[in-house]
Amino acid sequence: SKLSTDEKNNILKNCASALIENLSVILNANKIDIDNAIEKGISGALIDRLTLNQQRVESMADGLIDVAKLDDPVGEVTNMIKRPNGLMIGKKSVPMGVVGIIFEARPNVTADAYGLCLKSGNATILRGGKEAINSNIAVVKIFRKVLSDMGYNEDFVQMVEDTNRDSARQMMTLNGYIDVLIPRGGAGLIQTVVKESTVPVIETGVGNCHVFVDESGDFNKAIELDKSQFKNYYYRGLAY
């Protein structure tokens, strides 16, 4: 929370470079996850969501660079008003502290969540799904090494390597250790965290997906697309 904007941006840029430099390490770990998923009968869209390649890793790195370019929300003062007695009162955004994020299969979420939490001055504890555990561990190890090499505490980011449901439930009751929980995934995951957590939760939505059909389009094809692709389907919110 005490890092300057330049320090945070430099960390993010170095982490982005480290992802590219360790591409083979990430892809090797990801292959283990994919092989395990196929062995368990997972296929189709779920495999695609799990899969990393050079382009997707480069997109993860680009995402960190994009976060570095964002304005720093920490210390921002809004809604300043002057009281009748002359006292100026406003709202100042400060880091929340330790942000726990429970998410599902997409390994790119690991980089996104870490980058947003770091830029907003928060430490983060990540708990991903079992399908992407090897990919997630590889990515977090890269980030932790960058932090350590730059002389910072590598525990700015931590990965829960136990993928049993009990580890998620333990996170939901770590009052005093985790300041806020953010579930990122399907409606089932989100509702479970909201209902069972004693730690404050930022409830995310499952997203809005709309299909617009032009008058020249094939309406039946649009219906099939909607059925197959969309049926299952915070940066500034991390600093108040």
Short mmCIF file of C-alpha atoms in Angstrom, two decimals:
data_model
loop_
_atom_site.label_atom_id
_atom_site.label_comp_id
_atom_site.label_asym_id
_atom_site.label_seq_id
_atom_site.Cartn_x
_atom_site.Cartn_y
_atom_site.Cartn_z
CA SER A 1 0.00 0.00 0.00
CA LYS A 2 2.99 2.31 0.46
CA LEU A 3 4.47 1.74 -3.00
CA SER A 4 4.64 4.72 -5.30
CA THR A 5 2.90 4.71 -8.67
CA ASP A 6 6.25 4.38 -10.45
CA GLU A 7 7.24 1.42 -8.30
CA LYS A 8 4.00 -0.40 -9.01
CA ASN A 9 4.22 0.32 -12.72
CA ASN A 10 7.82 -0.92 -12.89
CA ILE A 11 6.84 -4.15 -11.15
CA LEU A 12 4.00 -4.69 -13.61
CA LYS A 13 6.25 -4.04 -16.61
CA ASN A 14 8.90 -6.43 -15.31
CA CYS A 15 6.24 -9.08 -14.66
CA ALA A 16 4.98 -8.65 -18.22
CA SER A 17 8.50 -9.19 -19.57
CA ALA A 18 8.98 -12.21 -17.32
CA LEU A 19 5.86 -13.87 -18.72
CA ILE A 20 7.31 -13.69 -22.24
CA GLU A 21 10.76 -14.80 -21.08
CA ASN A 22 9.25 -17.82 -19.33
CA LEU A 23 6.84 -18.75 -22.12
CA SER A 24 8.07 -22.35 -22.33
CA VAL A 25 7.69 -22.83 -18.56
CA ILE A 26 4.10 -21.61 -18.68
CA LEU A 27 3.17 -23.68 -21.74
CA ASN A 28 4.72 -26.83 -20.26
CA ALA A 29 2.68 -26.39 -17.09
CA ASN A 30 -0.41 -25.66 -19.14
CA LYS A 31 0.07 -28.86 -21.16
CA ILE A 32 -0.12 -30.85 -17.93
CA ASP A 33 -3.43 -29.17 -17.11
CA ILE A 34 -4.80 -29.83 -20.59
CA ASP A 35 -3.72 -33.48 -20.53
CA ASN A 36 -5.32 -33.94 -17.11
CA ALA A 37 -8.53 -32.30 -18.30
CA ILE A 38 -8.75 -34.50 -21.41
CA GLU A 39 -8.13 -37.56 -19.28
CA LYS A 40 -11.09 -36.55 -17.11
CA GLY A 41 -13.34 -36.25 -20.16
CA ILE A 42 -13.36 -32.46 -20.41
CA SER A 43 -13.61 -31.23 -23.98
CA GLY A 44 -14.79 -28.45 -26.28
CA ALA A 45 -15.19 -24.93 -24.96
CA LEU A 46 -13.84 -25.78 -21.51
CA ILE A 47 -10.57 -27.01 -22.99
CA ASP A 48 -10.32 -23.85 -25.06
CA ARG A 49 -10.81 -21.70 -21.97
CA LEU A 50 -8.05 -23.63 -20.24
CA THR A 51 -5.56 -23.57 -23.11
CA LEU A 52 -2.64 -21.15 -23.23
CA ASN A 53 -0.46 -20.52 -26.28
CA GLN A 54 2.08 -17.88 -27.24
CA GLN A 55 -0.57 -15.40 -28.33
CA ARG A 56 -2.56 -15.77 -25.11
CA VAL A 57 0.51 -15.43 -22.90
CA GLU A 58 1.47 -12.32 -24.85
CA SER A 59 -2.06 -11.01 -24.22
CA MET A 60 -1.56 -11.64 -20.49
CA ALA A 61 1.64 -9.61 -20.65
CA ASP A 62 -0.09 -6.85 -22.63
CA GLY A 63 -2.79 -6.78 -19.98
CA LEU A 64 -0.23 -6.01 -17.28
CA ILE A 65 1.22 -3.23 -19.42
CA ASP A 66 -2.28 -1.81 -19.89
CA VAL A 67 -2.82 -1.80 -16.12
CA ALA A 68 0.49 0.02 -15.67
CA LYS A 69 -0.81 2.73 -18.00
CA LEU A 70 -3.96 3.28 -15.94
CA ASP A 71 -4.21 6.15 -13.50
CA ASP A 72 -3.35 5.18 -9.94
CA PRO A 73 -6.60 5.04 -7.93
CA VAL A 74 -4.80 5.20 -4.57
CA GLY A 75 -5.07 8.60 -2.95
CA GLU A 76 -7.71 9.91 -5.34
CA VAL A 77 -10.02 12.40 -3.65
CA THR A 78 -13.58 12.74 -4.93
CA ASN A 79 -16.81 14.42 -3.89
CA MET A 80 -15.06 17.20 -2.01
CA ILE A 81 -17.58 19.51 -0.36
CA LYS A 82 -17.28 22.55 1.87
CA ARG A 83 -19.32 22.49 5.06
CA PRO A 84 -20.98 25.62 6.46
CA ASN A 85 -18.22 25.90 9.06
CA GLY A 86 -15.57 25.94 6.32
CA LEU A 87 -14.44 22.33 6.83
CA MET A 88 -13.59 20.54 3.58
CA ILE A 89 -14.80 16.92 3.48
CA GLY A 90 -14.11 14.46 0.67
CA LYS A 91 -13.74 10.78 -0.10
CA LYS A 92 -10.21 9.46 -0.48
CA SER A 93 -9.52 6.05 -2.03
CA VAL A 94 -7.15 3.81 -0.10
CA PRO A 95 -6.15 0.15 -0.57
CA MET A 96 -8.36 -2.44 1.09
CA GLY A 97 -5.43 -4.56 2.26
CA VAL A 98 -5.50 -8.27 1.39
CA VAL A 99 -7.84 -9.22 -1.45
CA GLY A 100 -8.78 -12.87 -1.84
CA ILE A 101 -9.96 -13.93 -5.29
CA ILE A 102 -11.66 -17.27 -5.94
CA PHE A 103 -11.98 -18.05 -9.62
CA GLU A 104 -12.45 -20.88 -12.09
CA ALA A 105 -10.67 -22.36 -15.08
CA ARG A 106 -9.19 -19.48 -17.08
CA PRO A 107 -5.47 -19.20 -16.17
CA ASN A 108 -5.24 -15.69 -17.65
CA VAL A 109 -7.34 -14.52 -14.69
CA THR A 110 -4.28 -15.11 -12.50
CA ALA A 111 -2.35 -12.35 -14.24
CA ASP A 112 -5.36 -10.03 -14.50
CA ALA A 113 -6.22 -10.31 -10.81
CA TYR A 114 -2.64 -9.86 -9.65
CA GLY A 115 -2.08 -6.82 -11.86
CA LEU A 116 -5.26 -5.04 -10.78
CA CYS A 117 -4.66 -5.74 -7.10
CA LEU A 118 -1.04 -4.58 -7.25
CA LYS A 119 -1.90 -1.35 -9.07
CA SER A 120 -4.58 -0.58 -6.48
CA GLY A 121 -2.12 -1.17 -3.63
CA ASN A 122 -3.46 -4.51 -2.41
CA ALA A 123 -1.82 -7.81 -1.64
CA THR A 124 -3.71 -10.73 -3.15
CA ILE A 125 -4.36 -14.37 -2.36
CA LEU A 126 -5.49 -16.29 -5.42
CA ARG A 127 -7.42 -19.52 -5.39
CA GLY A 128 -8.08 -20.90 -8.86
CA GLY A 129 -9.83 -24.05 -10.00
CA LYS A 130 -8.16 -27.43 -10.07
CA GLU A 131 -8.28 -27.59 -13.87
CA ALA A 132 -5.67 -24.81 -14.23
CA ILE A 133 -3.65 -25.35 -11.06
CA ASN A 134 -0.30 -26.09 -12.75
CA SER A 135 -0.63 -23.09 -15.05
CA ASN A 136 -1.60 -20.85 -12.15
CA ILE A 137 1.29 -22.01 -9.98
CA ALA A 138 3.76 -21.40 -12.82
CA VAL A 139 2.50 -17.87 -13.44
CA VAL A 140 2.49 -16.91 -9.76
CA LYS A 141 6.01 -18.29 -9.26
CA ILE A 142 7.17 -16.01 -12.07
CA PHE A 143 5.54 -12.99 -10.44
CA ARG A 144 6.97 -13.86 -7.03
CA LYS A 145 10.48 -14.15 -8.47
CA VAL A 146 10.17 -10.75 -10.12
CA LEU A 147 9.10 -9.22 -6.81
CA SER A 148 11.95 -10.90 -4.96
CA ASP A 149 14.55 -9.93 -7.58
CA MET A 150 13.38 -6.31 -7.37
CA GLY A 151 13.75 -6.30 -3.59
CA TYR A 152 10.06 -6.45 -2.71
CA ASN A 153 8.10 -8.92 -0.61
CA GLU A 154 7.13 -11.83 -2.84
CA ASP A 155 4.08 -12.41 -0.65
CA PHE A 156 2.38 -9.46 -2.38
CA VAL A 157 0.87 -12.35 -4.35
CA GLN A 158 0.15 -15.86 -3.12
CA MET A 159 -1.48 -18.88 -4.72
CA VAL A 160 -3.52 -21.41 -2.75
CA GLU A 161 -2.25 -24.68 -4.20
CA ASP A 162 -4.82 -26.85 -2.44
CA THR A 163 -7.75 -27.13 -4.85
CA ASN A 164 -10.10 -29.01 -2.53
CA ARG A 165 -13.33 -27.18 -1.81
CA ASP A 166 -12.36 -26.95 1.83
CA SER A 167 -9.55 -24.51 0.97
CA ALA A 168 -12.07 -22.17 -0.62
CA ARG A 169 -14.34 -22.44 2.42
CA GLN A 170 -11.41 -21.64 4.70
CA MET A 171 -10.72 -18.49 2.70
CA MET A 172 -14.34 -17.46 3.17
CA THR A 173 -13.89 -17.38 6.96
CA LEU A 174 -10.44 -15.80 7.26
CA ASN A 175 -11.70 -12.64 8.92
CA GLY A 176 -8.77 -10.56 10.08
CA TYR A 177 -6.50 -12.03 7.42
CA ILE A 178 -8.43 -11.39 4.21
CA ASP A 179 -10.15 -8.01 3.98
CA VAL A 180 -12.41 -8.72 1.02
CA LEU A 181 -13.25 -11.67 -1.23
CA ILE A 182 -14.05 -11.47 -4.92
CA PRO A 183 -15.55 -14.53 -6.65
CA ARG A 184 -14.99 -14.62 -10.40
CA GLY A 185 -16.78 -17.30 -12.38
CA GLY A 186 -20.19 -18.82 -12.88
CA ALA A 187 -23.35 -18.03 -10.96
CA GLY A 188 -22.94 -21.11 -8.75
CA LEU A 189 -19.49 -20.07 -7.54
CA ILE A 190 -20.54 -16.50 -6.94
CA GLN A 191 -23.62 -17.44 -4.92
CA THR A 192 -21.69 -19.97 -2.85
CA VAL A 193 -19.14 -17.35 -1.84
CA VAL A 194 -21.83 -14.74 -1.14
CA LYS A 195 -23.86 -17.12 1.05
CA GLU A 196 -21.05 -18.90 2.94
CA SER A 197 -18.46 -16.16 3.41
CA THR A 198 -18.02 -14.31 6.69
CA VAL A 199 -15.39 -12.14 4.99
CA PRO A 200 -16.90 -9.14 3.14
CA VAL A 201 -17.61 -10.02 -0.51
CA ILE A 202 -17.71 -7.94 -3.66
CA GLU A 203 -20.39 -9.74 -5.63
CA THR A 204 -19.65 -9.73 -9.33
CA GLY A 205 -22.18 -10.37 -12.06
CA VAL A 206 -22.08 -13.30 -14.45
CA GLY A 207 -22.01 -10.85 -17.36
CA ASN A 208 -24.40 -9.71 -20.05
CA CYS A 209 -24.27 -11.40 -23.44
CA HIS A 210 -26.44 -10.15 -26.26
CA VAL A 211 -26.78 -11.28 -29.85
CA PHE A 212 -27.94 -8.70 -32.39
CA VAL A 213 -29.34 -10.14 -35.60
CA ASP A 214 -29.33 -7.89 -38.65
CA GLU A 215 -32.30 -8.16 -40.99
CA SER A 216 -30.00 -9.86 -43.51
CA GLY A 217 -28.79 -12.42 -40.96
CA ASP A 218 -29.75 -16.05 -40.46
CA PHE A 219 -32.02 -15.98 -37.41
CA ASN A 220 -31.84 -19.74 -36.81
CA LYS A 221 -28.06 -19.64 -36.86
CA ALA A 222 -28.13 -16.82 -34.30
CA ILE A 223 -30.34 -18.92 -32.02
CA GLU A 224 -27.89 -21.84 -32.19
CA LEU A 225 -24.98 -19.49 -31.47
CA ASP A 226 -26.77 -18.12 -28.45
CA LYS A 227 -27.49 -21.61 -27.12
CA SER A 228 -23.97 -22.93 -27.60
CA GLN A 229 -21.89 -19.94 -26.56
CA PHE A 230 -23.78 -17.87 -24.04
CA LYS A 231 -25.94 -20.09 -21.91
CA ASN A 232 -23.28 -20.56 -19.20
CA TYR A 233 -22.00 -17.57 -19.52
CA TYR A 234 -12.50 -4.20 -10.87
CA TYR A 235 -9.77 -2.34 -10.88
CA ARG A 236 -11.12 0.88 -9.34
CA GLY A 237 -13.41 -1.14 -7.12
CA LEU A 238 -10.37 -2.51 -5.27
CA ALA A 239 -9.48 0.89 -3.82
CA TYR A 240 -11.95 2.93 -1.82
#
